[in-house]
mmCIF file of C-alpha atoms and ligand atoms in Angstrom:
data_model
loop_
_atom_site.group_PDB
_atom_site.id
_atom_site.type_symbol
_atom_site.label_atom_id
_atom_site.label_comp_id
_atom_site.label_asym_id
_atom_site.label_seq_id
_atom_site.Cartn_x
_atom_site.Cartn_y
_atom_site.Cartn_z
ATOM 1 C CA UNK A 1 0.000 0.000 0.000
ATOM 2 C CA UNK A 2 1.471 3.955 -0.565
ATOM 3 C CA UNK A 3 1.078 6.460 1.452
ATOM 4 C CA UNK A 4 0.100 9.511 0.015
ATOM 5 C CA UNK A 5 1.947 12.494 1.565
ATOM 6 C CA UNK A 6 -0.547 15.701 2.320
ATOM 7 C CA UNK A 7 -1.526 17.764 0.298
ATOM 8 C CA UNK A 8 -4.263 20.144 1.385
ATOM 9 C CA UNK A 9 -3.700 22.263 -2.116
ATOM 10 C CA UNK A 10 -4.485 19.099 -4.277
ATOM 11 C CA UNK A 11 -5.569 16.707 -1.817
ATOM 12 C CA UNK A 12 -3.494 13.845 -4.395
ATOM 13 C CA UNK A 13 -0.547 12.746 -3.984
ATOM 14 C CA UNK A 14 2.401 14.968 -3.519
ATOM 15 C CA UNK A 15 4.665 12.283 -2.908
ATOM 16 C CA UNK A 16 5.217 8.676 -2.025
ATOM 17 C CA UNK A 17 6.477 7.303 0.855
ATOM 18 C CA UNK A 18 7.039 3.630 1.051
ATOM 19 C CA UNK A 19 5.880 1.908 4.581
ATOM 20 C CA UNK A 20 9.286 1.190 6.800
ATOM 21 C CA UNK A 21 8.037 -1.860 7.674
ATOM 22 C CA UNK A 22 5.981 -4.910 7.112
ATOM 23 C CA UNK A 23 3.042 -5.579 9.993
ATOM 24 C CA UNK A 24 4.696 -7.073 13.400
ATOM 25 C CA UNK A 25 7.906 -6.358 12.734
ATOM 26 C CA UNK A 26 9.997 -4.289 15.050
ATOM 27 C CA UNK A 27 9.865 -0.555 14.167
ATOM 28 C CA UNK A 28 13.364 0.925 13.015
ATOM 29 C CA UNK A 29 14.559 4.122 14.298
ATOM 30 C CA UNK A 30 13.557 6.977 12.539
ATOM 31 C CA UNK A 31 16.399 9.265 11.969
ATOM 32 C CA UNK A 32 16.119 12.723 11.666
ATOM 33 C CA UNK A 33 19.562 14.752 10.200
ATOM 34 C CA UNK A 34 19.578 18.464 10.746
ATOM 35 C CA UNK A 35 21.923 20.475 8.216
ATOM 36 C CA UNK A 36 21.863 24.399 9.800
ATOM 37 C CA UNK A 37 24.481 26.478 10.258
ATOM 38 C CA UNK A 38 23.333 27.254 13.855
ATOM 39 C CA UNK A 39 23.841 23.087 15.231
ATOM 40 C CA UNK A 40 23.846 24.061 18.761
ATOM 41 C CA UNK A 41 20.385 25.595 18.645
ATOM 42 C CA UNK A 42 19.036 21.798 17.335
ATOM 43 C CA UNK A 43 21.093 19.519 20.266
ATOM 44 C CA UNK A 44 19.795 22.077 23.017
ATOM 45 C CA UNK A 45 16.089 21.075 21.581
ATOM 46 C CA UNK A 46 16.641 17.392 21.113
ATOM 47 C CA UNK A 47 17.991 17.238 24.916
ATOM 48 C CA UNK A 48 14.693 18.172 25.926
ATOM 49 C CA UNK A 49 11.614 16.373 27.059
ATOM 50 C CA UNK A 50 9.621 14.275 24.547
ATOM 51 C CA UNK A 51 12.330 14.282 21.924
ATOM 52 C CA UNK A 52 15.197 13.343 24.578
ATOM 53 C CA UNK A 53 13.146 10.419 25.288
ATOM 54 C CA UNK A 54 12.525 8.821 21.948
ATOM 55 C CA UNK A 55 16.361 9.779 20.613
ATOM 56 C CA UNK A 56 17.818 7.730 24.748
ATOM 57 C CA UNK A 57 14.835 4.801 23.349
ATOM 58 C CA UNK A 58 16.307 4.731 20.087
ATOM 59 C CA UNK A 59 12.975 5.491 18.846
ATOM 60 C CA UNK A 60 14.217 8.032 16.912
ATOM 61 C CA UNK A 61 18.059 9.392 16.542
ATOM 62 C CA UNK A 62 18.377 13.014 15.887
ATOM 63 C CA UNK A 63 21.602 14.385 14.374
ATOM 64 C CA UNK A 64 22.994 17.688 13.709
ATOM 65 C CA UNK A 65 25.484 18.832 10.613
ATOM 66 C CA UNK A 66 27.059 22.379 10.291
ATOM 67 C CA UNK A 67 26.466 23.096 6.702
ATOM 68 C CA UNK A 68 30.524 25.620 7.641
ATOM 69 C CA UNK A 69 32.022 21.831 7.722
ATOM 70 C CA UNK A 70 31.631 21.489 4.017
ATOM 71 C CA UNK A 71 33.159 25.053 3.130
ATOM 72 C CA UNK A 72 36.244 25.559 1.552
ATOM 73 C CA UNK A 73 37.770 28.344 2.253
ATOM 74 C CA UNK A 74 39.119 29.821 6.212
ATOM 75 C CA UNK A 75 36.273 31.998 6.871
ATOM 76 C CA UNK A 76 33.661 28.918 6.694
ATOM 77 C CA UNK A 77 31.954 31.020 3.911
ATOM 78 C CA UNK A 78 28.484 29.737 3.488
ATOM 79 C CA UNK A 79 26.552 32.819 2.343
ATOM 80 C CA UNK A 80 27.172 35.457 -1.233
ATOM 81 C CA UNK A 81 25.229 38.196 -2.760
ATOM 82 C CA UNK A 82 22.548 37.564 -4.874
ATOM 83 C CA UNK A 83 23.173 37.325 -8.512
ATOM 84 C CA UNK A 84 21.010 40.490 -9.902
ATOM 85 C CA UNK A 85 21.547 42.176 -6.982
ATOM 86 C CA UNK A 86 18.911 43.606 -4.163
ATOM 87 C CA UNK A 87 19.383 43.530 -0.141
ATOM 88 C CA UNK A 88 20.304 39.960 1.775
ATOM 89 C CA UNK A 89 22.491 37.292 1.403
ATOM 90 C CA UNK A 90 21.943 33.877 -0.188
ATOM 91 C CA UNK A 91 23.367 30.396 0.901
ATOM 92 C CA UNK A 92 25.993 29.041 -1.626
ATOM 93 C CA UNK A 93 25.248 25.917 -3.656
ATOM 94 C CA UNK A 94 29.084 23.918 -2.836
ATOM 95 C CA UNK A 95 28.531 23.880 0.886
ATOM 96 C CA UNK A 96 25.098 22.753 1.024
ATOM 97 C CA UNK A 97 25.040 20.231 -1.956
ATOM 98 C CA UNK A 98 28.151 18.736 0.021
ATOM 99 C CA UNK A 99 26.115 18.363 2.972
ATOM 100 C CA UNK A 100 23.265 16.972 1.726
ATOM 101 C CA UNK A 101 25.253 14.508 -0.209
ATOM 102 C CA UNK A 102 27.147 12.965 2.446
ATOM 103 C CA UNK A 103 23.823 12.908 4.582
ATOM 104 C CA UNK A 104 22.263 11.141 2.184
ATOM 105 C CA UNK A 105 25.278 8.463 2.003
ATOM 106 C CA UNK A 106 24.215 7.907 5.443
ATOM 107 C CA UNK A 107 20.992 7.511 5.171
ATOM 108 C CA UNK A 108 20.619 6.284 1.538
ATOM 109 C CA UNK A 109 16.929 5.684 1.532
ATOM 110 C CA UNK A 110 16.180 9.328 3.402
ATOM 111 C CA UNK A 111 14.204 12.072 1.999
ATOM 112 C CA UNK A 112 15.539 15.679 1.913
ATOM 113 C CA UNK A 113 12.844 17.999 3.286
ATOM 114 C CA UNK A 114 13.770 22.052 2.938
ATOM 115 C CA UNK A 115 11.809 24.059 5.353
ATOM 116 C CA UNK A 116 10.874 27.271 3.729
ATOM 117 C CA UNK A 117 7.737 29.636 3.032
ATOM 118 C CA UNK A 118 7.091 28.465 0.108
ATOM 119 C CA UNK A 119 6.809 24.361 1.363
ATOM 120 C CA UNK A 120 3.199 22.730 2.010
ATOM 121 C CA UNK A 121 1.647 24.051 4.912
ATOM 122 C CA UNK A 122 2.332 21.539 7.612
ATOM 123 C CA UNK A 123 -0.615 20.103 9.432
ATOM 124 C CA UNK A 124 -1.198 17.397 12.275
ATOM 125 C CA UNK A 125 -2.261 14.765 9.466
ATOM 126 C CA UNK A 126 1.402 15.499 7.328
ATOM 127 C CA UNK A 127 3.064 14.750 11.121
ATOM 128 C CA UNK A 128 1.107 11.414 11.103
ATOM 129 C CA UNK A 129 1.958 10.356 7.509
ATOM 130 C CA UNK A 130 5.556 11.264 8.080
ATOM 131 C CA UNK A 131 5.470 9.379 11.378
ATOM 132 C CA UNK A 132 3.507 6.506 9.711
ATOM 133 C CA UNK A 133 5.871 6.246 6.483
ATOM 134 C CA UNK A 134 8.901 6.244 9.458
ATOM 135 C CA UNK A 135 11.522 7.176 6.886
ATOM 136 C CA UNK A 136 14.512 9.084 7.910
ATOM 137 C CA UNK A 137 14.468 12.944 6.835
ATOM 138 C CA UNK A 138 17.313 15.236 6.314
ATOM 139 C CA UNK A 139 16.186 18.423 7.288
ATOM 140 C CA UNK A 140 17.983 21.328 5.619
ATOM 141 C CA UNK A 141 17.443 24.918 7.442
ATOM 142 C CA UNK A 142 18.305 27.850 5.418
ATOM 143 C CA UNK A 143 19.521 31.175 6.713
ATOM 144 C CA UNK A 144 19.511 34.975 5.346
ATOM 145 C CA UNK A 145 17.396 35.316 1.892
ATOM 146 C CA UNK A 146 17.145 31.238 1.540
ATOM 147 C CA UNK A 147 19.341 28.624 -0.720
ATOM 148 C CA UNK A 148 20.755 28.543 -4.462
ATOM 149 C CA UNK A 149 17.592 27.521 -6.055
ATOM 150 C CA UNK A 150 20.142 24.997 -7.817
ATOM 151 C CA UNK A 151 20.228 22.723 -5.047
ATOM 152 C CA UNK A 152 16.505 23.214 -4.915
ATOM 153 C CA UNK A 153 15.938 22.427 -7.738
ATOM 154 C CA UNK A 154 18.450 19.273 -7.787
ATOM 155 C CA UNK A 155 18.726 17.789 -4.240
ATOM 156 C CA UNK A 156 15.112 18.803 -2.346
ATOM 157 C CA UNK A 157 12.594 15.845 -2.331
ATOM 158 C CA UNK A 158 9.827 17.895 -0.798
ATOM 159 C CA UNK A 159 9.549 21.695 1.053
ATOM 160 C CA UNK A 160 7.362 21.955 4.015
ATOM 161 C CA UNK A 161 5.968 25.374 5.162
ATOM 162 C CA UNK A 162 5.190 25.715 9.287
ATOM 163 C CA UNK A 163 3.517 28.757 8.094
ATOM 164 C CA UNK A 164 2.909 31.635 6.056
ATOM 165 C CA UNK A 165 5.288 33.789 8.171
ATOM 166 C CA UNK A 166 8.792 34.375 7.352
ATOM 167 C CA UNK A 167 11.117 33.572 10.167
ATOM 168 C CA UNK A 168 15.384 34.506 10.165
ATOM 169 C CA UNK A 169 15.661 30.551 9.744
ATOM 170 C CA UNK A 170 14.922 27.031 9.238
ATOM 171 C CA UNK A 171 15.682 25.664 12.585
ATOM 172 C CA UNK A 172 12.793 26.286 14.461
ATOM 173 C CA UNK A 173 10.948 24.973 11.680
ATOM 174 C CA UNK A 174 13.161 21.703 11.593
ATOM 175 C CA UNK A 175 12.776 21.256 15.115
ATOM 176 C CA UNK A 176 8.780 21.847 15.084
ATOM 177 C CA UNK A 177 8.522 18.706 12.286
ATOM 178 C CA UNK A 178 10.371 17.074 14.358
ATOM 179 C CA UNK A 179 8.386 17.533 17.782
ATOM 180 C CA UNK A 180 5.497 17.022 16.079
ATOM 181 C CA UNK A 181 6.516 13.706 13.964
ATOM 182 C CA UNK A 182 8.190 12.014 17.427
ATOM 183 C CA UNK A 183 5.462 12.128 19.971
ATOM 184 C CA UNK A 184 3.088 10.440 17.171
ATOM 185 C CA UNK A 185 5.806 7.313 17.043
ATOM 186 C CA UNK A 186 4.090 4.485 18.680
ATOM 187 C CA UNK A 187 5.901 4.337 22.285
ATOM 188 C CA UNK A 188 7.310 8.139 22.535
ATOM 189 C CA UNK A 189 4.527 9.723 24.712
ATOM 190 C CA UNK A 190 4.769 6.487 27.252
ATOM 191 C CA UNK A 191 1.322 6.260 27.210
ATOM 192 C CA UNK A 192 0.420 4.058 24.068
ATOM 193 C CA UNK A 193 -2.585 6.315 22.788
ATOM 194 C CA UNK A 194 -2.319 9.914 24.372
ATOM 195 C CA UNK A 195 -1.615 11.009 20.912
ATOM 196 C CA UNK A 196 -4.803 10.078 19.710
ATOM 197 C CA UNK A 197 -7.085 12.004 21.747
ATOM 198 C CA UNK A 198 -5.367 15.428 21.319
ATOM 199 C CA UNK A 199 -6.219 17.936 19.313
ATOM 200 C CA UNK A 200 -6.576 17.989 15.557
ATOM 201 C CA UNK A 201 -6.270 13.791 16.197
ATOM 202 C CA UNK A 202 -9.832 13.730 16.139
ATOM 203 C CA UNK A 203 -10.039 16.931 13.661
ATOM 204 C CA UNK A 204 -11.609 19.113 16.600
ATOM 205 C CA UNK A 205 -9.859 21.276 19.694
ATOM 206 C CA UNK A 206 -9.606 19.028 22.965
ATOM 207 C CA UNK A 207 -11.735 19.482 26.005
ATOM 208 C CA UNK A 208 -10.714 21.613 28.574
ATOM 209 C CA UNK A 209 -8.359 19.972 31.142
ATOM 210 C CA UNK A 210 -8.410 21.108 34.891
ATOM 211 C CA UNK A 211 -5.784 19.402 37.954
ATOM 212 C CA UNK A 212 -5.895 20.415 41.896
ATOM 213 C CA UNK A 213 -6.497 22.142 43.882
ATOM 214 C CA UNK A 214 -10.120 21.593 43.244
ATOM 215 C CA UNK A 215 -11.219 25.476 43.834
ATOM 216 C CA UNK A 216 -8.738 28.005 42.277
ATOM 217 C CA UNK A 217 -8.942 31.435 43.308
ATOM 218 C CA UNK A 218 -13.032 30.685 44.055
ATOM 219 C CA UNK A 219 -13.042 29.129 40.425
ATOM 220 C CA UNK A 220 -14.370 25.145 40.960
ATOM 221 C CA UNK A 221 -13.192 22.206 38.718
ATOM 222 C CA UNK A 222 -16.334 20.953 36.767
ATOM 223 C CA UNK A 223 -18.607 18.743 39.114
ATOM 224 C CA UNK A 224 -18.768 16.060 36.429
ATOM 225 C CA UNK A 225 -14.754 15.771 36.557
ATOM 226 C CA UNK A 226 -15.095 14.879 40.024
ATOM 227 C CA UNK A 227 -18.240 12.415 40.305
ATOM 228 C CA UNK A 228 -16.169 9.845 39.244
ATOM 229 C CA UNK A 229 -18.750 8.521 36.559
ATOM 230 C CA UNK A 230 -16.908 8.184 33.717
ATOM 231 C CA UNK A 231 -20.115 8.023 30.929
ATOM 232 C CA UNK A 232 -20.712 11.524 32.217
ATOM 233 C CA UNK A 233 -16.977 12.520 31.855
ATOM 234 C CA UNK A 234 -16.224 11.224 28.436
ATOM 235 C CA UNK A 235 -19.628 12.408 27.693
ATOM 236 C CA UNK A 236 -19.214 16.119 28.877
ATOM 237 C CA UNK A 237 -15.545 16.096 26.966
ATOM 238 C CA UNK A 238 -17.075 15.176 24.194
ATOM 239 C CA UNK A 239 -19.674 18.245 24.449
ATOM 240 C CA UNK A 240 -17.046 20.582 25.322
ATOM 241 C CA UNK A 241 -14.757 19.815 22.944
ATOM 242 C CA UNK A 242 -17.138 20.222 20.273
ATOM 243 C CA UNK A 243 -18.703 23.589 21.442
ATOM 244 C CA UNK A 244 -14.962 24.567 21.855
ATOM 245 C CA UNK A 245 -14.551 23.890 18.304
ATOM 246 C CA UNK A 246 -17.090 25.607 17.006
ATOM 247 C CA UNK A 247 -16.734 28.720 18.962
ATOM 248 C CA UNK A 248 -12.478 28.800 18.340
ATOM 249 C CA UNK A 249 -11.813 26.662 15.173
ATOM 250 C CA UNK A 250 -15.455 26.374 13.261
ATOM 251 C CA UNK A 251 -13.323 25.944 10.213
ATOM 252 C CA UNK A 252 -12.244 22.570 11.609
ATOM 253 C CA UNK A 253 -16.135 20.880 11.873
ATOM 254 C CA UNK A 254 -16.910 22.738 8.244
ATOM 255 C CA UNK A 255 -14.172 20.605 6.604
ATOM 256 C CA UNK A 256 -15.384 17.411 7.423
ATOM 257 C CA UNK A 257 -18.396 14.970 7.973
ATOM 258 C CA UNK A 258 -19.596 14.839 11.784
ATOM 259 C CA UNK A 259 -19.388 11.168 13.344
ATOM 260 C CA UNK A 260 -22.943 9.902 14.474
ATOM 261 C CA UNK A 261 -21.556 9.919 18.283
ATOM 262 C CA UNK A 262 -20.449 14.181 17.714
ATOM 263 C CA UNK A 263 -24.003 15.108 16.294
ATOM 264 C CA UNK A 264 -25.901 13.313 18.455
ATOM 265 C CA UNK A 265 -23.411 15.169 21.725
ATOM 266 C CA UNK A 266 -24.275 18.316 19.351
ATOM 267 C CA UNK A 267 -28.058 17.905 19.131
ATOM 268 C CA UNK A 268 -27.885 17.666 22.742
ATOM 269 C CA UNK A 269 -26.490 20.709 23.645
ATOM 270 C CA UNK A 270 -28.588 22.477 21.090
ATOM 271 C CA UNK A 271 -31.383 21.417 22.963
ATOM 272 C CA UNK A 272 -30.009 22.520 25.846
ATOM 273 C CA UNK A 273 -29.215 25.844 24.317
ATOM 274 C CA UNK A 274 -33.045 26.061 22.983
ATOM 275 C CA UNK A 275 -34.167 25.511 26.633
ATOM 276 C CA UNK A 276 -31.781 28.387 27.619
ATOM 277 C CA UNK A 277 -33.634 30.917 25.620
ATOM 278 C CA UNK A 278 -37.211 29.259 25.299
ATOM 279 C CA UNK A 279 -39.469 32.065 26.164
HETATM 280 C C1 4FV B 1 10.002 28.999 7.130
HETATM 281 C C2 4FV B 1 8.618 28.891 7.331
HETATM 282 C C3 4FV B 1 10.790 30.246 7.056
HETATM 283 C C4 4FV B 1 12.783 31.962 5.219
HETATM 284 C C5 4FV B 1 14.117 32.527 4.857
HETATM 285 C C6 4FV B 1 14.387 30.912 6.566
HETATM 286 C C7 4FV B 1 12.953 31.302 6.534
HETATM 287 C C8 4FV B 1 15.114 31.927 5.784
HETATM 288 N N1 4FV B 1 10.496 27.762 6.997
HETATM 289 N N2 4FV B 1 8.321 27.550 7.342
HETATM 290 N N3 4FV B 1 7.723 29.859 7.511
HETATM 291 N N4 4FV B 1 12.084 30.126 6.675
HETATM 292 O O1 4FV B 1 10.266 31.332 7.313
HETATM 293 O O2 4FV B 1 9.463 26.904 7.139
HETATM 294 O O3 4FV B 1 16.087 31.310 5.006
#
């Protein structure tokens, strides 16, 4: 079976990923190599929580190159002007073809992913695919103006967009893919299927979540979180994460076909609503 990778734009196939693995059999690592010029900021984030987890598991390995190792010249030159001229830098071709070259001897069967504005806007279903296909990604962060379209055009498999803002570099949005692809690995998050209730997972914003003390500053926790009767909990959760939705993210519930089990929660709270303002 292929996977197709997202693609909100054309909803076909952007491109293919092959499954890892056959049913049953032990999942391989998924190994994730960072090429950035800024290396340091990448190992503080994969020391971290979630991500430190999976890479001391071996669920995942995450491994950082500095694009200046594959320059020439003394001064570790990785940027020039731009051909035609106009403000900013641009990153040279040699460095970064280098790079990605001897990533990709290491991880032959990887894809090369550049993070950039003009990639496909990354979404909680391209995480799952990319955690589902479980193939290693090198994950190449420009810097200043962004890279020799040459290498673009030559050496990127796919460009992924974390949004349409333009940021001073790739990094954070190398190490947001990567976040986002780890805790859906089977295993990361501990507990096997926390993933699955959050939100987007179910294409709607999560219910509210409340901890001790049960009164805060005179504000209660929600009876129904406390009467221990779970049918009520999972049934008020279900209500408030749909109301939730359609107050913050109606967009979400437009794009999609409601399960029998959300309209009939729905319907419910309408009618609850209708008693509110029956005259
Ligand atoms: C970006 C984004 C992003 C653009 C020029 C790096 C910067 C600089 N990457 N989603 N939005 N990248 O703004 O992924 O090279």
């Amino acid at each position: 079976m292929k996977l197709k990778f997202f693609s909100p734009a054309t909803g076909g196939a952007c491109g293919i990923f092959e499954p890892a693995r056959k049913a049953g059999q032990k999942r391989r690592a998924m190994n994730f190599t960072v090429l950035t010029i800024f290396p340091e900021m990448v190992d503080a984030f994969s020391q971290h929580g979630i991500v430190r987890r999976a890479v001391e598991s071996g669920t995942i390995s995450c491994r950082t190159v500095d694009i200046r190792d594959y320059t020439k010249d003394r001064h570790r030159t990785v940027d020039d002007r731009p051909y035609g001229g106009g403000s900013g830098m641009v990153m040279k071709p040699e460095p970064l073809a280098a790079a990605i070259r001897d990533a990709r001897n290491a991880y032959p069967s990887a894809r090369t992913v550049l993070l950039t504005p003009q990639g496909r806007g990354f979404t909680q279903e391209a995480a799952r695919h990319l955690a589902d296909a479980a193939e290693d990604l090198i994950l190449v962060c420009g810097r200043y103006e962004g890279i020799d379209e040459r290498v673009c055009q030559g050496l990127i498999d796919d460009e992924i967009s974390v949004g349409d803002y333009v940021l001073s570099g790739g990094e954070v949005p190398a190490m947001i893919v990567i976040d986002a692809v780890t805790r859906l690995i089977p295993g990361a998050l501990g507990g096997e299927d926390s993933a699955e209730k959050e939100t987007f997972v179910q294409g709607r914003i999560e219910h509210a979540h409340y901890t001790r003390p049960p009164v805060f500053e005179g504000e209660p926790v929600p009876e129904v979180l406390v009467s221990g009767n779970h049918a009520r909990i999972e049934a008020w959760r279900l209500e408030t994460s749909l109301v939730r939705t359609l107050l913050k993210r109606p967009d979400l519930l437009l794009e999609r076909a409601l399960t029998p089990e959300e309209k009939k929660a729905l319907k419910a709270w309408c009618r609850k609503v209708e008693t509110l303002v029956a005259d």
